[in-house]
């Protein structure tokens, strides 16, 4: 790719304070996940009361909304729009179609990698996976909304804001790619070290694609589909599905 497709080091996308705040949020998530597991509250029954499921879904969507507002306010603070973070080129119909196709291919490629990681490292914490299983019909459309929100917001926050800002501060695109992947895995420590390691690889792959393509759209598409499929796979077969970036 040409240098114009890798503009991460060209200018900051966040103030120092906002960058530190986002890193602190990720660190807090990692610490909370670590403490939850070591206090023995990480294991959850696959079947939960409807009220519990509603609470989980509301907290997930609410958390994604707050993160979205944080990213948008951060960009406004440095005079950038969301569109500038999403893609380095105008998203006309042809470009968008290419990004959508690339997103589907990225999903397929990740599934192959995740299968290999699961065979190598094991399935990880199945109790954490069980929390994602969908047992009621009403949960399906709600989970699809949760998955779509996660696909958009987490790509904006990690492959967008963090990756580009760290690349700018370090002067090297690859440092931004690697650093955000490590932070992304750390934010998922509540799923255990094995799944967190898989998620870090997920973040690394998606970060590379975002850098090379100069667009977050492929990652958003693949991420949203991946989260949606993961819950259905967890319901069908907890022991064999390669679990990854799901909240």
GROMACS .gro file of C-alpha atoms in nm:
model
  247
    1UNK     CA    1   0.000   0.000   0.000
    2UNK     CA    2   0.108   0.358  -0.047
    3UNK     CA    3   0.190   0.592   0.237
    4UNK     CA    4  -0.143   0.769   0.185
    5UNK     CA    5  -0.320   0.453   0.300
    6UNK     CA    6  -0.118   0.456   0.623
    7UNK     CA    7  -0.169   0.809   0.761
    8UNK     CA    8  -0.162   0.706   1.126
    9UNK     CA    9   0.144   0.908   1.220
   10UNK     CA   10   0.034   1.223   1.037
   11UNK     CA   11  -0.155   1.395   1.318
   12UNK     CA   12  -0.301   1.329   1.663
   13UNK     CA   13  -0.658   1.208   1.695
   14UNK     CA   14  -0.687   1.275   2.069
   15UNK     CA   15  -0.550   1.502   2.337
   16UNK     CA   16  -0.304   1.363   2.589
   17UNK     CA   17  -0.570   1.371   2.860
   18UNK     CA   18  -0.823   1.182   2.649
   19UNK     CA   19  -0.563   0.925   2.548
   20UNK     CA   20  -0.470   0.869   2.911
   21UNK     CA   21  -0.838   0.846   3.007
   22UNK     CA   22  -0.908   0.578   2.747
   23UNK     CA   23  -0.603   0.378   2.855
   24UNK     CA   24  -0.724   0.411   3.216
   25UNK     CA   25  -1.066   0.279   3.116
   26UNK     CA   26  -0.906  -0.023   2.950
   27UNK     CA   27  -0.684  -0.079   3.255
   28UNK     CA   28  -0.989  -0.061   3.483
   29UNK     CA   29  -1.169  -0.318   3.268
   30UNK     CA   30  -0.866  -0.546   3.282
   31UNK     CA   31  -0.837  -0.510   3.660
   32UNK     CA   32  -1.208  -0.568   3.711
   33UNK     CA   33  -1.191  -0.882   3.499
   34UNK     CA   34  -0.887  -1.009   3.689
   35UNK     CA   35  -1.049  -0.947   4.029
   36UNK     CA   36  -1.379  -1.100   3.922
   37UNK     CA   37  -1.213  -1.422   3.816
   38UNK     CA   38  -0.996  -1.447   4.127
   39UNK     CA   39  -1.293  -1.383   4.355
   40UNK     CA   40  -1.469  -1.678   4.198
   41UNK     CA   41  -1.752  -1.477   4.042
   42UNK     CA   42  -1.642  -1.530   3.684
   43UNK     CA   43  -1.828  -1.857   3.642
   44UNK     CA   44  -2.182  -1.813   3.523
   45UNK     CA   45  -2.452  -2.059   3.447
   46UNK     CA   46  -2.543  -2.080   3.080
   47UNK     CA   47  -2.908  -2.044   3.178
   48UNK     CA   48  -2.997  -1.720   3.352
   49UNK     CA   49  -3.320  -1.558   3.461
   50UNK     CA   50  -3.476  -1.318   3.207
   51UNK     CA   51  -3.422  -1.027   3.445
   52UNK     CA   52  -3.050  -1.108   3.457
   53UNK     CA   53  -3.029  -1.127   3.080
   54UNK     CA   54  -3.207  -0.793   3.042
   55UNK     CA   55  -2.962  -0.637   3.284
   56UNK     CA   56  -2.665  -0.778   3.091
   57UNK     CA   57  -2.797  -0.654   2.756
   58UNK     CA   58  -2.881  -0.308   2.892
   59UNK     CA   59  -2.537  -0.272   3.049
   60UNK     CA   60  -2.365  -0.383   2.728
   61UNK     CA   61  -2.556  -0.145   2.504
   62UNK     CA   62  -2.523   0.136   2.758
   63UNK     CA   63  -2.149   0.081   2.787
   64UNK     CA   64  -2.108   0.086   2.409
   65UNK     CA   65  -2.311   0.407   2.386
   66UNK     CA   66  -2.094   0.579   2.647
   67UNK     CA   67  -1.778   0.467   2.468
   68UNK     CA   68  -1.914   0.595   2.137
   69UNK     CA   69  -1.984   0.935   2.292
   70UNK     CA   70  -1.635   0.938   2.442
   71UNK     CA   71  -1.475   0.871   2.103
   72UNK     CA   72  -1.688   1.133   1.930
   73UNK     CA   73  -1.614   1.398   2.192
   74UNK     CA   74  -1.243   1.313   2.176
   75UNK     CA   75  -1.235   1.362   1.800
   76UNK     CA   76  -1.425   1.689   1.825
   77UNK     CA   77  -1.164   1.809   2.069
   78UNK     CA   78  -0.897   1.791   1.797
   79UNK     CA   79  -1.121   1.907   1.513
   80UNK     CA   80  -1.190   1.568   1.352
   81UNK     CA   81  -1.511   1.394   1.254
   82UNK     CA   82  -1.602   1.029   1.298
   83UNK     CA   83  -1.577   0.986   0.924
   84UNK     CA   84  -1.211   1.091   0.929
   85UNK     CA   85  -1.140   0.813   1.177
   86UNK     CA   86  -1.342   0.550   0.992
   87UNK     CA   87  -1.178   0.585   0.651
   88UNK     CA   88  -0.897   0.777   0.485
   89UNK     CA   89  -1.091   0.784   0.159
   90UNK     CA   90  -1.451   0.890   0.082
   91UNK     CA   91  -1.693   0.604   0.139
   92UNK     CA   92  -1.866   0.604  -0.198
   93UNK     CA   93  -2.068   0.303  -0.308
   94UNK     CA   94  -1.776   0.128  -0.475
   95UNK     CA   95  -1.542   0.176  -0.179
   96UNK     CA   96  -1.808   0.071   0.069
   97UNK     CA   97  -1.886  -0.244  -0.130
   98UNK     CA   98  -1.519  -0.339  -0.136
   99UNK     CA   99  -1.494  -0.282   0.239
  100UNK     CA  100  -1.803  -0.498   0.300
  101UNK     CA  101  -1.660  -0.783   0.093
  102UNK     CA  102  -1.325  -0.748   0.267
  103UNK     CA  103  -1.507  -0.765   0.601
  104UNK     CA  104  -1.665  -1.100   0.511
  105UNK     CA  105  -1.327  -1.233   0.395
  106UNK     CA  106  -1.167  -1.107   0.715
  107UNK     CA  107  -1.427  -1.291   0.919
  108UNK     CA  108  -1.355  -1.616   0.734
  109UNK     CA  109  -0.981  -1.573   0.778
  110UNK     CA  110  -1.022  -1.502   1.150
  111UNK     CA  111  -1.238  -1.810   1.194
  112UNK     CA  112  -0.957  -2.024   1.051
  113UNK     CA  113  -0.703  -1.860   1.282
  114UNK     CA  114  -0.931  -1.894   1.584
  115UNK     CA  115  -0.983  -2.264   1.510
  116UNK     CA  116  -0.606  -2.314   1.506
  117UNK     CA  117  -0.561  -2.116   1.829
  118UNK     CA  118  -0.830  -2.322   2.001
  119UNK     CA  119  -0.660  -2.645   1.896
  120UNK     CA  120  -0.328  -2.508   2.021
  121UNK     CA  121  -0.432  -2.339   2.346
  122UNK     CA  122  -0.755  -2.519   2.431
  123UNK     CA  123  -1.111  -2.385   2.450
  124UNK     CA  124  -1.050  -2.158   2.746
  125UNK     CA  125  -1.305  -2.068   3.012
  126UNK     CA  126  -1.632  -2.233   2.907
  127UNK     CA  127  -1.814  -2.077   3.202
  128UNK     CA  128  -1.749  -1.732   3.054
  129UNK     CA  129  -1.876  -1.859   2.719
  130UNK     CA  130  -2.189  -1.999   2.877
  131UNK     CA  131  -2.289  -1.651   2.986
  132UNK     CA  132  -2.335  -1.565   2.617
  133UNK     CA  133  -2.571  -1.847   2.527
  134UNK     CA  134  -2.913  -1.742   2.395
  135UNK     CA  135  -3.196  -1.948   2.539
  136UNK     CA  136  -3.501  -1.733   2.461
  137UNK     CA  137  -3.634  -1.614   2.125
  138UNK     CA  138  -3.649  -1.249   2.234
  139UNK     CA  139  -3.277  -1.253   2.310
  140UNK     CA  140  -3.180  -1.309   1.946
  141UNK     CA  141  -3.268  -0.966   1.799
  142UNK     CA  142  -3.134  -0.793   2.111
  143UNK     CA  143  -2.805  -0.979   2.080
  144UNK     CA  144  -2.780  -0.880   1.715
  145UNK     CA  145  -2.809  -0.515   1.822
  146UNK     CA  146  -2.544  -0.568   2.090
  147UNK     CA  147  -2.313  -0.732   1.835
  148UNK     CA  148  -2.357  -0.451   1.583
  149UNK     CA  149  -2.286  -0.191   1.850
  150UNK     CA  150  -1.973  -0.374   1.963
  151UNK     CA  151  -1.850  -0.411   1.606
  152UNK     CA  152  -1.876  -0.039   1.542
  153UNK     CA  153  -1.776   0.107   1.877
  154UNK     CA  154  -1.486  -0.123   1.964
  155UNK     CA  155  -1.331  -0.077   1.622
  156UNK     CA  156  -1.363   0.300   1.661
  157UNK     CA  157  -1.205   0.291   2.006
  158UNK     CA  158  -0.926   0.038   1.953
  159UNK     CA  159  -0.838   0.012   1.582
  160UNK     CA  160  -0.938   0.375   1.534
  161UNK     CA  161  -0.861   0.605   1.825
  162UNK     CA  162  -0.602   0.408   2.023
  163UNK     CA  163  -0.417   0.263   1.726
  164UNK     CA  164  -0.382   0.591   1.543
  165UNK     CA  165  -0.298   0.793   1.852
  166UNK     CA  166  -0.030   0.551   1.973
  167UNK     CA  167   0.111   0.537   1.619
  168UNK     CA  168   0.127   0.916   1.616
  169UNK     CA  169   0.294   0.938   1.956
  170UNK     CA  170   0.547   0.666   1.876
  171UNK     CA  171   0.602   0.767   1.514
  172UNK     CA  172   0.554   0.404   1.403
  173UNK     CA  173   0.237   0.244   1.268
  174UNK     CA  174   0.337  -0.103   1.385
  175UNK     CA  175   0.367   0.012   1.746
  176UNK     CA  176   0.011   0.144   1.733
  177UNK     CA  177  -0.112  -0.185   1.586
  178UNK     CA  178   0.061  -0.400   1.848
  179UNK     CA  179  -0.019  -0.176   2.145
  180UNK     CA  180  -0.392  -0.158   2.078
  181UNK     CA  181  -0.402  -0.536   2.033
  182UNK     CA  182  -0.242  -0.588   2.374
  183UNK     CA  183  -0.486  -0.342   2.533
  184UNK     CA  184  -0.778  -0.507   2.356
  185UNK     CA  185  -0.680  -0.847   2.494
  186UNK     CA  186  -0.629  -0.702   2.842
  187UNK     CA  187  -0.977  -0.551   2.839
  188UNK     CA  188  -1.114  -0.905   2.799
  189UNK     CA  189  -0.928  -1.069   3.087
  190UNK     CA  190  -1.264  -1.144   3.246
  191UNK     CA  191  -1.287  -1.428   2.992
  192UNK     CA  192  -0.964  -1.581   3.122
  193UNK     CA  193  -0.604  -1.573   2.996
  194UNK     CA  194  -0.656  -1.820   2.709
  195UNK     CA  195  -0.948  -1.633   2.555
  196UNK     CA  196  -0.783  -1.296   2.627
  197UNK     CA  197  -0.479  -1.415   2.430
  198UNK     CA  198  -0.705  -1.514   2.139
  199UNK     CA  199  -0.871  -1.175   2.155
  200UNK     CA  200  -0.533  -1.002   2.144
  201UNK     CA  201  -0.454  -1.192   1.823
  202UNK     CA  202  -0.797  -1.085   1.694
  203UNK     CA  203  -0.705  -0.724   1.768
  204UNK     CA  204  -0.367  -0.763   1.599
  205UNK     CA  205  -0.519  -0.903   1.279
  206UNK     CA  206  -0.792  -0.641   1.265
  207UNK     CA  207  -0.539  -0.367   1.338
  208UNK     CA  208  -0.321  -0.477   1.048
  209UNK     CA  209  -0.619  -0.478   0.812
  210UNK     CA  210  -0.728  -0.132   0.932
  211UNK     CA  211  -0.378   0.005   0.874
  212UNK     CA  212  -0.332  -0.150   0.531
  213UNK     CA  213  -0.681  -0.068   0.406
  214UNK     CA  214  -0.702   0.272   0.571
  215UNK     CA  215  -1.056   0.188   0.679
  216UNK     CA  216  -1.234   0.055   0.987
  217UNK     CA  217  -1.533  -0.070   0.788
  218UNK     CA  218  -1.400  -0.422   0.716
  219UNK     CA  219  -1.323  -0.469   1.084
  220UNK     CA  220  -1.662  -0.335   1.190
  221UNK     CA  221  -1.839  -0.578   0.959
  222UNK     CA  222  -1.630  -0.879   1.060
  223UNK     CA  223  -1.638  -0.789   1.430
  224UNK     CA  224  -2.015  -0.749   1.442
  225UNK     CA  225  -2.075  -1.075   1.254
  226UNK     CA  226  -1.819  -1.256   1.468
  227UNK     CA  227  -1.984  -1.150   1.794
  228UNK     CA  228  -2.328  -1.244   1.663
  229UNK     CA  229  -2.215  -1.588   1.547
  230UNK     CA  230  -2.016  -1.656   1.864
  231UNK     CA  231  -2.324  -1.648   2.086
  232UNK     CA  232  -2.514  -1.889   1.862
  233UNK     CA  233  -2.211  -2.118   1.849
  234UNK     CA  234  -2.182  -2.104   2.228
  235UNK     CA  235  -2.539  -2.226   2.256
  236UNK     CA  236  -2.475  -2.509   2.010
  237UNK     CA  237  -2.136  -2.633   2.118
  238UNK     CA  238  -1.942  -2.465   2.400
  239UNK     CA  239  -1.660  -2.715   2.397
  240UNK     CA  240  -1.548  -2.683   2.037
  241UNK     CA  241  -1.617  -2.323   1.929
  242UNK     CA  242  -1.317  -2.088   1.911
  243UNK     CA  243  -1.428  -1.805   2.136
  244UNK     CA  244  -1.301  -1.452   2.083
  245UNK     CA  245  -1.394  -1.088   2.115
  246UNK     CA  246  -1.739  -1.106   2.265
  247UNK     CA  247  -1.881  -0.910   2.559
   0.00000   0.00000   0.00000
